[in-house]
Short mmCIF file of C-alpha atoms in Angstrom, two decimals:
data_model
loop_
_atom_site.label_atom_id
_atom_site.label_comp_id
_atom_site.label_asym_id
_atom_site.label_seq_id
_atom_site.Cartn_x
_atom_site.Cartn_y
_atom_site.Cartn_z
CA MET U 26 22.16 116.93 81.16
CA LYS U 27 21.39 118.26 77.26
CA TYR U 28 24.93 117.32 76.97
CA ALA U 29 25.13 114.03 78.84
CA VAL U 30 22.79 112.96 76.05
CA LEU U 31 24.97 114.28 73.47
CA GLN U 32 27.81 112.27 74.81
CA ALA U 33 25.62 109.29 75.46
CA VAL U 34 24.56 109.62 71.16
CA LEU U 35 28.11 110.38 70.62
CA ILE U 36 29.60 107.54 71.93
CA ALA U 37 27.44 105.23 71.04
CA VAL U 38 27.85 105.81 67.55
CA ILE U 39 31.53 105.39 68.37
CA ILE U 40 31.13 102.29 69.64
CA SER U 41 28.89 100.86 66.92
CA ALA U 42 31.45 102.10 64.27
CA SER U 43 34.22 100.64 65.96
CA GLY U 44 31.80 97.40 66.20
CA CYS U 45 31.76 97.94 62.40
CA ALA U 46 35.43 98.55 62.18
CA HIS U 47 36.13 95.27 64.02
CA HIS U 48 33.53 93.33 61.78
CA ASN U 49 35.28 94.49 58.86
CA ASP U 50 39.04 93.27 60.20
CA ARG U 51 37.61 90.06 60.37
CA ALA U 52 36.12 90.17 56.68
CA ALA U 53 39.63 91.27 55.98
CA MET U 54 41.11 88.57 57.86
CA ASP U 55 39.45 85.93 55.79
CA PRO U 56 40.98 86.01 52.62
CA ARG U 57 44.45 85.50 53.50
CA GLU U 58 43.18 82.27 55.31
CA LEU U 59 41.62 81.85 51.64
CA ASN U 60 44.64 82.25 50.11
CA SER U 61 46.77 80.32 52.07
CA SER U 62 44.33 77.51 51.77
CA ALA U 63 44.58 78.10 48.12
CA GLU U 64 48.23 77.78 48.10
CA SER U 65 48.39 74.78 50.24
CA THR U 66 46.00 72.70 47.62
CA ASP U 67 48.72 72.71 45.23
CA ARG U 68 46.65 73.05 41.97
CA VAL U 69 48.50 72.01 38.78
CA PRO U 70 47.78 73.95 35.98
CA SER U 71 44.94 71.70 34.37
CA SER U 72 46.35 72.12 30.94
CA GLU U 73 49.47 69.71 31.87
CA VAL U 74 47.32 66.98 32.96
CA SER U 75 44.56 67.01 30.86
CA GLY U 76 43.55 69.52 28.35
CA LYS U 77 40.55 68.58 27.77
CA SER U 78 38.65 69.99 31.65
CA SER U 79 40.87 73.34 31.17
CA GLU U 80 38.77 74.41 27.77
CA ASN U 81 35.29 73.83 29.70
CA GLN U 82 36.62 76.14 32.19
CA PRO U 83 34.35 79.53 31.98
CA VAL U 84 36.53 82.46 31.51
CA MET U 85 35.21 83.17 35.22
CA PHE U 86 37.54 80.94 36.86
CA ALA U 87 40.73 82.44 35.53
CA SER U 88 39.66 85.71 36.17
CA SER U 89 38.55 85.07 39.84
CA SER U 90 41.99 83.14 40.45
CA THR U 91 44.02 85.39 38.88
CA ILE U 92 42.66 88.41 41.36
CA GLU U 93 42.90 85.71 44.28
CA ARG U 94 46.39 85.54 43.51
CA ASN U 95 47.27 89.32 44.22
CA LEU U 96 44.93 89.04 47.17
CA GLY U 97 45.63 91.67 50.34
CA GLU U 98 42.73 94.11 49.61
CA THR U 99 41.38 92.54 46.41
CA TYR U 100 39.00 90.42 48.57
CA LYS U 101 36.49 92.72 47.94
CA ILE U 102 36.76 92.75 44.26
CA SER U 103 36.94 88.93 43.94
CA GLN U 104 33.51 89.05 46.00
CA ALA U 105 32.06 91.68 43.68
CA VAL U 106 33.15 89.22 40.60
CA GLU U 107 31.34 86.42 42.43
CA MET U 108 28.22 88.43 42.96
CA LYS U 109 28.10 89.58 39.53
CA SER U 110 28.83 86.75 37.64
CA GLY U 111 26.87 84.93 40.60
CA PHE U 112 28.33 81.69 42.57
CA ASN U 113 24.89 80.42 41.30
CA ASP U 114 23.59 77.02 40.79
CA ASP U 115 25.61 76.72 37.62
CA ASP U 116 29.10 76.95 38.64
CA TRP U 117 29.99 75.20 41.46
CA GLU U 118 32.61 73.45 39.60
CA GLU U 119 34.30 76.76 39.17
CA GLU U 120 34.94 77.48 42.98
CA GLU U 121 38.60 78.18 43.18
CA TRP U 122 39.47 75.78 45.77
CA GLU U 123 37.79 72.86 44.16
CA GLN U 124 40.12 70.61 42.73
CA GLU U 125 40.12 69.91 38.82
CA GLU U 126 37.84 66.96 37.97
CA PHE U 127 39.91 64.51 35.82
CA THR U 128 38.09 62.97 32.88
CA ILE U 129 39.02 59.92 30.21
CA ALA U 130 37.83 59.59 26.85
CA ASP U 131 36.13 56.24 26.26
CA PRO U 132 35.54 55.74 22.76
CA LEU U 133 35.75 51.91 23.66
CA GLU U 134 32.24 52.14 25.46
CA PRO U 135 29.76 49.24 23.98
CA PHE U 136 33.29 46.91 24.25
CA ASN U 137 33.93 48.55 27.77
CA ARG U 138 30.29 47.84 28.85
CA ALA U 139 30.35 44.05 27.58
CA MET U 140 33.46 43.10 29.49
CA PHE U 141 32.37 44.86 32.64
CA GLN U 142 29.36 42.98 32.33
CA PHE U 143 31.42 40.09 32.12
CA ASN U 144 33.95 40.70 35.21
CA ASP U 145 30.67 41.51 36.98
CA THR U 146 29.21 38.06 36.35
CA LEU U 147 32.55 36.42 36.84
CA TYR U 148 33.08 37.90 39.94
CA PHE U 149 29.16 36.72 41.28
CA ARG U 150 29.35 33.53 39.83
CA VAL U 151 33.16 32.31 39.99
CA LEU U 152 35.25 34.48 42.00
CA LYS U 153 32.85 35.43 45.13
CA PRO U 154 31.70 32.01 45.68
CA VAL U 155 35.40 30.80 45.54
CA ALA U 156 36.32 33.70 48.09
CA GLN U 157 33.28 32.77 50.51
CA GLY U 158 34.01 29.19 50.31
CA TYR U 159 37.79 29.64 51.12
CA SER U 160 37.19 32.21 53.47
CA LYS U 161 34.78 29.94 55.82
CA VAL U 162 38.13 27.33 55.85
CA VAL U 163 41.17 29.75 56.70
CA PRO U 164 40.69 32.36 59.56
CA LYS U 165 40.64 36.12 59.11
CA PRO U 166 44.46 36.56 60.67
CA ALA U 167 46.06 34.11 57.99
CA ARG U 168 44.16 35.45 54.92
CA SER U 169 45.60 39.02 55.58
CA GLY U 170 49.00 37.16 56.60
CA ILE U 171 48.85 35.87 53.01
CA SER U 172 47.93 39.18 51.50
CA HIS U 173 50.83 40.62 53.58
CA PHE U 174 53.14 37.60 52.10
CA PHE U 175 52.33 38.48 48.28
CA ASP U 176 52.33 42.21 49.03
CA ASN U 177 55.95 41.89 50.35
CA LEU U 178 56.94 39.87 47.29
CA LYS U 179 55.99 42.65 45.34
CA PHE U 180 58.54 45.00 46.64
CA PRO U 181 60.79 45.34 43.42
CA ILE U 182 57.49 46.62 41.66
CA ARG U 183 57.16 49.80 44.14
CA PHE U 184 61.46 49.93 44.35
CA VAL U 185 62.24 50.17 40.84
CA ASN U 186 58.86 52.55 40.21
CA ASN U 187 59.75 54.69 43.29
CA LEU U 188 63.44 54.98 41.77
CA LEU U 189 62.13 55.88 38.50
CA GLN U 190 60.02 58.45 39.90
CA ALA U 191 63.28 59.61 41.54
CA ASN U 192 61.28 59.23 44.80
CA PHE U 193 64.79 58.61 46.48
CA LYS U 194 62.74 58.49 50.08
CA GLY U 195 60.01 56.90 48.90
CA ALA U 196 62.52 53.72 47.49
CA CYS U 197 64.36 53.80 50.95
CA SER U 198 61.14 53.74 52.73
CA GLU U 199 60.16 50.27 50.88
CA LEU U 200 63.45 48.85 51.04
CA GLY U 201 63.35 49.62 54.84
CA ARG U 202 59.52 48.14 55.02
CA PHE U 203 60.90 45.09 52.71
CA THR U 204 64.02 44.01 54.76
CA VAL U 205 62.17 44.46 58.44
CA ASN U 206 58.92 42.51 56.85
CA THR U 207 61.10 39.55 55.59
CA LEU U 208 63.36 39.36 58.47
CA TRP U 209 61.25 40.12 61.66
CA GLY U 210 57.49 39.57 59.71
CA VAL U 211 58.31 35.77 59.59
CA GLY U 212 59.36 36.20 55.65
CA GLY U 213 56.66 39.04 54.86
CA PHE U 214 53.39 37.25 56.50
CA LEU U 215 53.23 40.15 59.38
CA ASP U 216 53.73 43.59 58.80
CA PRO U 217 56.15 44.66 61.81
CA ALA U 218 57.11 47.84 59.47
CA SER U 219 53.69 49.73 60.10
CA LYS U 220 53.70 49.21 63.49
CA LYS U 221 53.65 52.28 65.84
CA GLU U 222 57.30 51.06 66.83
CA LEU U 223 58.35 51.73 63.52
CA ALA U 224 55.72 53.62 61.26
CA ILE U 225 57.51 52.86 57.86
CA PRO U 226 55.32 54.62 55.35
CA GLU U 227 54.37 52.96 52.36
CA TYR U 228 55.04 54.38 48.85
CA ASP U 229 53.09 52.21 46.51
CA ALA U 230 54.12 53.08 43.15
CA ASP U 231 53.70 51.35 39.70
CA PHE U 232 54.45 51.71 36.42
CA GLY U 233 51.35 53.73 35.29
CA GLN U 234 51.92 56.20 38.04
CA THR U 235 55.84 56.57 36.85
CA LEU U 236 54.65 57.28 32.80
CA GLY U 237 51.94 59.46 34.19
CA MET U 238 54.24 61.66 36.30
CA TYR U 239 56.67 61.95 33.31
CA GLY U 240 53.58 63.20 31.54
CA PHE U 241 51.79 60.71 29.86
CA GLY U 242 47.88 61.23 29.92
CA PRO U 243 45.93 58.00 30.78
CA GLY U 244 45.12 57.80 27.00
CA PHE U 245 41.21 56.31 26.56
CA TYR U 246 39.37 54.10 29.25
CA ILE U 247 40.16 50.28 29.19
CA VAL U 248 38.44 47.47 30.77
CA TRP U 249 40.16 44.09 30.92
CA PRO U 250 38.83 40.93 31.02
CA GLY U 251 39.76 39.70 34.51
CA PHE U 252 41.74 42.75 35.08
CA GLY U 253 39.08 45.34 35.22
CA PRO U 254 39.30 48.82 34.90
CA SER U 255 42.55 50.21 33.26
CA SER U 256 43.77 53.04 31.02
CA ALA U 257 46.08 52.73 27.64
CA ARG U 258 48.64 53.81 29.63
CA ASP U 259 47.80 51.63 32.57
CA THR U 260 47.83 48.91 30.72
CA LEU U 261 51.38 49.09 30.20
CA GLU U 262 51.69 48.38 34.05
CA ILE U 263 50.63 44.54 33.74
CA GLY U 264 53.61 43.81 31.36
CA THR U 265 55.99 45.25 33.71
CA ASN U 266 53.92 44.01 37.17
CA ILE U 267 54.25 40.48 35.63
CA PHE U 268 58.09 41.55 34.79
CA LEU U 269 58.67 42.69 38.29
CA ASN U 270 56.91 40.32 39.92
CA PRO U 271 59.10 37.07 41.57
CA VAL U 272 55.74 34.86 41.46
CA SER U 273 56.11 35.06 37.68
CA TYR U 274 59.72 33.75 37.72
CA VAL U 275 58.41 30.37 39.91
CA ASP U 276 58.97 27.52 37.93
CA PRO U 277 57.00 25.38 36.23
CA GLY U 278 54.88 27.94 35.06
CA TYR U 279 51.54 26.09 36.24
CA ILE U 280 52.93 26.75 39.66
CA SER U 281 53.44 30.33 38.99
CA ILE U 282 49.88 30.45 37.55
CA ALA U 283 48.27 28.86 40.38
CA ALA U 284 49.80 30.81 43.08
CA ARG U 285 48.72 33.98 41.33
CA ALA U 286 44.99 32.83 41.16
CA TYR U 287 45.42 31.87 44.90
CA GLU U 288 46.66 35.51 45.55
CA ILE U 289 43.81 36.70 43.64
CA VAL U 290 41.03 34.68 45.68
CA ASN U 291 42.86 35.17 49.16
CA ASP U 292 42.88 38.99 48.17
CA THR U 293 39.16 38.71 47.10
CA SER U 294 38.26 36.75 50.16
CA LEU U 295 39.28 39.93 52.39
CA ARG U 296 37.59 42.45 50.30
CA ILE U 297 33.80 40.80 49.70
CA GLY U 298 31.29 43.63 50.12
CA ASP U 299 33.24 46.63 48.57
CA TYR U 300 32.16 45.85 44.90
CA GLU U 301 28.68 45.06 46.04
CA ILE U 302 28.57 48.50 48.02
CA LEU U 303 30.05 50.22 45.10
CA LYS U 304 27.22 48.60 42.59
CA GLU U 305 24.15 48.98 45.24
CA ALA U 306 25.61 52.39 45.41
CA ALA U 307 25.66 53.69 41.80
CA ILE U 308 22.61 54.94 39.39
CA ASP U 309 24.80 53.64 36.53
CA PRO U 310 27.77 51.34 37.97
CA TYR U 311 29.97 51.46 34.65
CA VAL U 312 30.26 54.99 34.88
CA SER U 313 30.55 55.41 38.44
CA LEU U 314 33.34 52.65 38.40
CA ARG U 315 34.85 54.72 35.27
CA HIS U 316 34.68 57.86 37.37
CA ALA U 317 36.44 56.70 40.42
CA TYR U 318 39.02 54.80 38.30
CA ILE U 319 40.17 57.93 36.89
CA GLN U 320 39.96 60.30 39.74
CA TYR U 321 41.77 57.74 42.08
CA ARG U 322 44.58 56.87 39.52
CA GLU U 323 44.99 60.77 38.30
CA GLU U 324 44.87 62.35 41.67
CA MET U 325 47.40 59.82 43.00
CA ILE U 326 49.77 61.24 39.97
CA ARG U 327 49.32 64.52 40.82
CA GLN U 328 49.99 64.35 44.50
CA ARG U 329 53.23 62.12 43.56
CA LYS U 330 54.09 65.38 41.33
CA ASN U 331 53.38 67.67 43.99
CA PRO U 332 53.29 66.00 47.53
CA PRO U 333 50.90 67.51 49.65
CA LYS U 334 52.06 69.64 52.80
CA PRO U 335 51.22 67.95 55.71
CA GLY U 336 48.13 69.39 58.26
CA GLY U 337 45.98 71.84 57.21
CA ILE U 338 44.35 75.03 59.00
CA ASN U 339 43.32 74.12 62.00
CA MET A 89 21.89 113.77 87.29
CA LYS A 90 23.56 110.67 89.27
CA THR A 91 20.61 108.32 88.43
CA PHE A 92 21.10 109.09 84.73
CA PHE A 93 24.99 108.56 84.81
CA ARG A 94 24.39 105.52 86.42
CA ILE A 95 21.90 104.15 83.38
CA TRP A 96 24.19 105.90 81.22
CA TYR A 97 27.34 103.30 82.44
CA LEU A 98 24.79 100.38 82.54
CA TYR A 99 24.06 101.15 78.49
CA PHE A 100 27.55 101.62 77.80
CA PHE A 101 28.84 98.12 79.51
CA VAL A 102 25.99 96.24 77.88
CA THR A 103 26.60 97.63 74.20
CA ILE A 104 29.98 96.73 74.92
CA LEU A 105 28.88 93.45 75.93
CA ILE A 106 26.76 92.97 72.90
CA LEU A 107 29.13 94.32 70.57
CA ASN A 108 32.36 92.29 71.94
CA ALA A 109 30.47 89.09 72.88
CA PRO A 110 32.03 86.58 70.30
CA LEU A 111 29.29 84.81 68.88
CA TYR A 112 29.58 80.99 69.45
CA ALA A 113 29.28 78.96 66.50
CA ALA A 114 30.91 75.44 66.61
CA THR A 115 33.88 75.09 64.11
CA PRO A 116 33.03 72.27 60.95
CA HIS A 117 35.35 70.52 63.16
CA GLU A 118 33.46 70.19 66.44
CA ALA A 119 30.06 69.86 64.03
CA ALA A 120 31.89 67.02 62.19
CA GLU A 121 33.23 65.24 65.75
CA GLU A 122 29.92 65.55 66.88
CA TYR A 123 28.05 63.76 64.49
CA VAL A 124 30.61 60.89 64.47
CA ASN A 125 29.98 60.51 68.27
CA LYS A 126 26.12 60.14 67.63
CA VAL A 127 26.70 57.62 64.96
CA MET A 128 29.38 55.88 67.55
CA GLU A 129 26.97 56.15 70.25
CA VAL A 130 24.19 54.24 68.25
CA LEU A 131 26.43 51.36 66.78
CA GLY A 132 27.95 51.19 70.06
CA ASN A 133 24.82 50.82 71.72
CA LYS A 134 24.56 46.74 72.37
CA GLU A 135 20.80 47.39 73.57
CA LEU A 136 19.43 48.48 70.17
CA GLY A 137 18.80 45.86 67.91
CA LYS A 138 19.66 46.07 64.52
CA GLU A 139 16.34 47.57 63.17
CA ALA A 140 16.17 50.29 66.44
CA LYS A 141 19.94 51.38 65.07
CA GLN A 142 19.05 51.36 61.54
CA GLU A 143 16.08 53.81 62.38
CA ARG A 144 18.07 56.22 65.10
CA LEU A 145 20.57 56.38 62.09
CA GLU A 146 18.01 57.40 59.82
CA GLN A 147 16.81 59.85 62.40
CA LEU A 148 20.25 61.36 62.20
CA TYR A 149 20.77 61.65 58.47
CA PRO A 150 18.87 64.80 58.13
CA THR A 151 20.52 66.55 61.04
CA MET A 152 24.19 65.87 59.78
CA PHE A 153 24.00 66.44 56.28
CA ALA A 154 22.67 69.16 53.97
CA GLU A 155 20.50 66.89 51.89
CA ARG A 156 19.26 69.53 49.57
CA GLU A 157 23.01 70.73 48.75
CA LEU A 158 24.09 67.45 48.66
CA SER A 159 21.51 66.66 46.05
CA ARG A 160 21.88 69.64 44.08
CA ARG A 161 25.69 69.64 43.65
CA SER A 162 24.91 65.90 42.79
CA LEU A 163 22.85 67.13 39.72
CA GLY A 164 25.40 69.71 38.95
CA ARG A 165 23.91 71.67 36.09
CA GLY A 166 21.15 68.78 35.76
CA TRP A 167 19.37 70.85 38.98
CA GLU A 168 18.11 73.29 36.68
CA LYS A 169 16.32 70.82 34.64
CA LEU A 170 14.38 69.50 37.30
CA ASN A 171 11.21 71.24 38.39
CA PRO A 172 10.45 72.40 41.88
CA SER A 173 8.32 69.09 43.09
CA GLN A 174 11.07 66.99 40.98
CA GLN A 175 13.75 68.33 42.72
CA LYS A 176 11.61 67.89 45.96
CA GLU A 177 11.28 64.15 44.65
CA PHE A 178 14.89 63.81 43.80
CA VAL A 179 16.27 65.10 47.46
CA ASN A 180 13.76 62.15 48.78
CA LEU A 181 14.88 59.47 46.49
CA PHE A 182 18.78 60.47 46.73
CA ARG A 183 18.55 59.84 50.46
CA GLN A 184 16.76 56.47 50.03
CA VAL A 185 19.42 55.04 47.75
CA LEU A 186 22.06 56.26 50.26
CA GLU A 187 21.02 54.72 53.32
CA LYS A 188 20.16 51.85 51.27
CA ALA A 189 23.62 51.63 49.93
CA TYR A 190 25.55 52.35 52.88
CA ILE A 191 23.67 51.39 56.08
CA ASP A 192 24.62 47.58 55.92
CA LYS A 193 28.19 48.64 55.90
CA ILE A 194 27.86 51.14 58.76
CA LEU A 195 26.06 49.01 60.85
CA SER A 196 28.70 45.96 59.82
CA TYR A 197 31.34 48.48 61.69
CA THR A 198 33.45 46.62 64.62
CA ASP A 199 37.15 47.82 65.43
CA GLU A 200 37.40 51.01 63.08
CA LYS A 201 38.62 53.78 64.65
CA ILE A 202 38.32 57.46 63.47
CA GLU A 203 41.03 59.66 63.85
CA PHE A 204 40.69 63.77 62.63
CA THR A 205 43.64 64.94 60.62
CA GLY A 206 43.09 68.33 59.93
CA THR A 207 40.69 70.96 58.53
CA ARG A 208 41.01 73.20 55.38
CA ASN A 209 38.90 76.21 55.19
CA LEU A 210 37.46 76.58 51.75
CA ASN A 211 35.80 80.04 51.98
CA GLU A 212 33.93 81.55 54.44
CA ASP A 213 31.20 79.02 54.80
CA GLN A 214 32.57 75.90 53.05
CA SER A 215 35.19 73.59 54.84
CA GLU A 216 36.68 70.35 54.57
CA VAL A 217 37.10 68.19 57.51
CA GLN A 218 39.89 65.66 57.07
CA THR A 219 39.72 62.01 58.92
CA ARG A 220 41.14 58.89 58.72
CA VAL A 221 39.60 55.62 58.98
CA VAL A 222 41.92 52.90 60.91
CA THR A 223 40.99 49.58 60.03
CA SER A 224 42.94 46.27 61.05
CA SER A 225 44.14 46.00 57.44
CA GLY A 226 44.85 49.80 56.74
CA ARG A 227 44.29 53.55 57.02
CA VAL A 228 41.45 54.85 54.86
CA PRO A 229 41.50 58.80 54.14
CA ILE A 230 37.83 59.85 54.40
CA ASP A 231 37.35 63.63 53.95
CA TYR A 232 34.21 65.48 54.97
CA ARG A 233 33.21 68.79 52.83
CA MET A 234 30.81 70.74 55.09
CA ILE A 235 28.98 73.63 54.60
CA LYS A 236 27.50 76.11 57.04
CA ILE A 237 23.46 76.65 56.30
CA ASP A 238 21.60 78.96 59.04
CA ASP A 239 24.93 78.88 61.27
CA LYS A 240 25.09 75.03 61.08
CA TRP A 241 27.45 73.22 59.97
CA GLN A 242 26.64 70.24 57.29
CA ILE A 243 28.13 67.57 55.25
CA TYR A 244 27.61 67.66 51.83
CA ASP A 245 30.21 65.65 50.20
CA VAL A 246 32.25 63.05 51.50
CA ILE A 247 35.81 62.07 49.77
CA ILE A 248 36.89 58.53 50.04
CA GLU A 249 40.44 58.26 48.79
CA ASN A 250 40.27 61.56 46.84
CA VAL A 251 37.05 60.49 45.06
CA SER A 252 34.04 62.86 45.68
CA LEU A 253 30.86 60.93 46.55
CA ILE A 254 29.34 64.05 44.94
CA ARG A 255 31.45 64.18 41.66
CA ASN A 256 30.82 60.22 41.09
CA TYR A 257 27.12 60.77 41.34
CA ARG A 258 27.49 63.71 38.97
CA SER A 259 29.36 61.93 36.04
CA GLN A 260 26.43 59.27 36.20
CA PHE A 261 23.25 61.44 36.45
CA ARG A 262 25.28 63.59 33.64
CA SER A 263 25.14 60.96 31.68
CA ILE A 264 21.64 59.35 32.18
CA LEU A 265 20.31 63.16 31.45
CA ALA A 266 22.47 63.61 28.42
CA ARG A 267 19.94 60.86 26.72
CA ASP A 268 16.97 60.77 29.31
CA THR A 269 14.45 63.26 30.50
CA PRO A 270 14.39 64.52 34.05
CA GLU A 271 10.82 62.35 34.87
CA GLU A 272 13.08 59.39 33.63
CA LEU A 273 16.04 59.58 35.71
CA LEU A 274 13.21 60.15 38.64
CA GLU A 275 11.84 56.39 37.30
CA ILE A 276 15.59 54.83 37.27
CA LEU A 277 15.77 56.15 40.79
CA ARG A 278 12.32 55.09 41.94
CA LYS A 279 13.04 51.78 40.73
CA LYS A 280 16.54 51.73 42.61
CA VAL A 281 15.14 51.94 45.64
CA LYS A 282 12.28 49.59 45.12
CA GLU A 283 14.34 47.02 44.18
CA LYS A 284 15.81 44.56 47.01
#
């Protein structure tokens, strides 16, 4: 009897110990997941893109990520580091899986804010009413067809920049899309290349992106009247876009300008409401747009440099 | 003695069952899918009017979003500058700002389809559920950052076209808090919520 009780206690201890071991196993599995997910994020050394943000990162970020690199059993150490320096309310920026935040200098802020206001007024007083009237007359399928048509014409911009970026896959893909959409898409009004049967992926590319890929930083933020948010680097893109857009070569010149204006009205008619939401949701619309612009641009360039591996951990 | 062994065996099996029973917790993907389905259900319900739909969605909001986490991260380091009652008010006001801004867009939902494209585990209790909204004019990648609070996965950030919602707000709050006091920030939000 006594022996049986002893045995029971012993087995209970063994079982609970194995239970703990089981838990430890799970804990030990997590860092591997963590590690592989960290790998799949393809973090670019921040100094490459913007030296500024890397300076702001506290030392803890570096130390923790070095530890993460030679993982194995170091999970516990990194956890200890986290606890010691406290993953507290202050450092969520430094969570090691977090992609760096892009920033842009804005020395022209007073001018930019004035231009932002100008564009805002231009949109609400001129562009929006015209686009609204236009969309009452022209049905949506026709408008998206026209939008496809103008996009198709801009093929040289995408093609040349894909080549400049040495993205031959992208260039071929865009060439394929242009051929298919011009021949079977009634001169580009339809988009058969995107249909399920073909599904040729788009590789949008522009000159600002190309420069970014070769290491040009965005410089400073600038808002152009009519064109909207841009950067010193992306401003160069306006010129090349005119140069590579067939619409610019339409003669006489006023027809070319009218075509551009028409394209803008048509595109706006398909996007009424987007800017309104941005403005409505923002506490400071100017800062919100600046932030969104630079994140979107720089992230696109980052992904071009290091294409993300498809899929994730499921 | 026999009965003792019977009890002992019972104890043995129960212990094994307890120790090895997989603790059921929904994965972030399942949680996100559940939230999306719930919203879709409300939007697709033809018996409900616009106001009734809006009311239902407002009820869903606190169950889907980790509100405090979302507010805290949106303020970043500024969160510490607010005292607890200001923080509470901020959470409340911020929710109203978001609801007001996005409700019309969500209610005007027509032909969009949502595809789940993958999940990225960030750490033990944070995860990113990646989706794609397919519309007639193209695809928009939308990722949901989820956090596990009390064994429940909730959304704390939405990333549209690689632009993080909380980071975007953080940039705005940072520039406001650089010149204004927390009280003035709350006043800006109060005005924002009131204006039509």
